[in-house]
XYZ file of C-alpha atoms in Angstrom:
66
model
C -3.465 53.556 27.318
C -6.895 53.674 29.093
C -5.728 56.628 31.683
C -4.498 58.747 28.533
C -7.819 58.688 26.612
C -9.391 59.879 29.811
C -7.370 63.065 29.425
C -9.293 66.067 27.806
C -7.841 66.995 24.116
C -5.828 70.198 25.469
C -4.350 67.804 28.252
C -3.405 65.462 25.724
C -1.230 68.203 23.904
C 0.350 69.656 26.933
C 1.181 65.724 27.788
C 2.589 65.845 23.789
C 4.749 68.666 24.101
C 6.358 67.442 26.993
C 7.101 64.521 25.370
C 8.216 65.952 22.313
C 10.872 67.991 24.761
C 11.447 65.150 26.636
C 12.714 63.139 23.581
C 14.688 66.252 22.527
C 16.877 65.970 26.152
C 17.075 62.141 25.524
C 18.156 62.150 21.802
C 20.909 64.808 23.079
C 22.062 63.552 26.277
C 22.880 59.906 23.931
C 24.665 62.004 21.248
C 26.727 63.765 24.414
C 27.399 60.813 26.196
C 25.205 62.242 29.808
C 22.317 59.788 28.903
C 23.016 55.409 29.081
C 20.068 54.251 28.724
C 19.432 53.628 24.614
C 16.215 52.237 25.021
C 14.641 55.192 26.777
C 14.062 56.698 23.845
C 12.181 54.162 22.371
C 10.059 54.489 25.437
C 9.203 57.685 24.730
C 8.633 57.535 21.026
C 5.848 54.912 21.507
C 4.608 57.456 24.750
C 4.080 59.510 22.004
C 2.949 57.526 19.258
C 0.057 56.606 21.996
C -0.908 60.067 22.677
C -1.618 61.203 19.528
C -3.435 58.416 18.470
C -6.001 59.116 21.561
C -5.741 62.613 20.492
C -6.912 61.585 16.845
C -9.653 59.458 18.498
C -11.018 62.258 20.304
C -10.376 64.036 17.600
C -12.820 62.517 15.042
C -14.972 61.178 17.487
C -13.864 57.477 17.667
C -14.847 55.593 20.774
C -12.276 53.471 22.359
C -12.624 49.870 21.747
C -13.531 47.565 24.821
C-alpha cells in the first residue's frame, strides 16, 4: 500500500483505469472459459479498492497513518 500512496493523484487514476480494464478482461475471460484462475479477480478488486482509497486520502488531504 505504501508504494501506491507515493504515486501522484493523476498516476493513481491512470493506475485505476487500468485496473478497471483489467477486471473487465478477467470478469470476461471467466464467463468464456480463456481465464482459470477465479481468484484473480478478487485480486484485482481489492487492487482497486486500495487505490482509490489513497486517491481519497490525497484527495482530502489525509496523511497516511504510520
Amino acid at each position: 500500500f505504501a508504494e501506491i500512496l507515493d504515486l501522484s493523484p493523476p498516476d493513481i487514476q491512470k493506475e485505476i483505469e487500468k485496473t478497471m480494464r483489467t477486471m473487465l478482461e478477467v470478469r470476461m475471460g471467466l464467463v468464456t472459459g480463456h481465464e482459470k484462475d477465479t481468484a484473480k479477480a478478487k485480486k484485482q478488486r481489492r487492487y482497486l479498492a486500495k487505490l482509490k482509497t489513497a486517491y481519497r486520502q490525497k484527495e482530502i488531504g489525509l496523511s497516511p497513518k504510520s
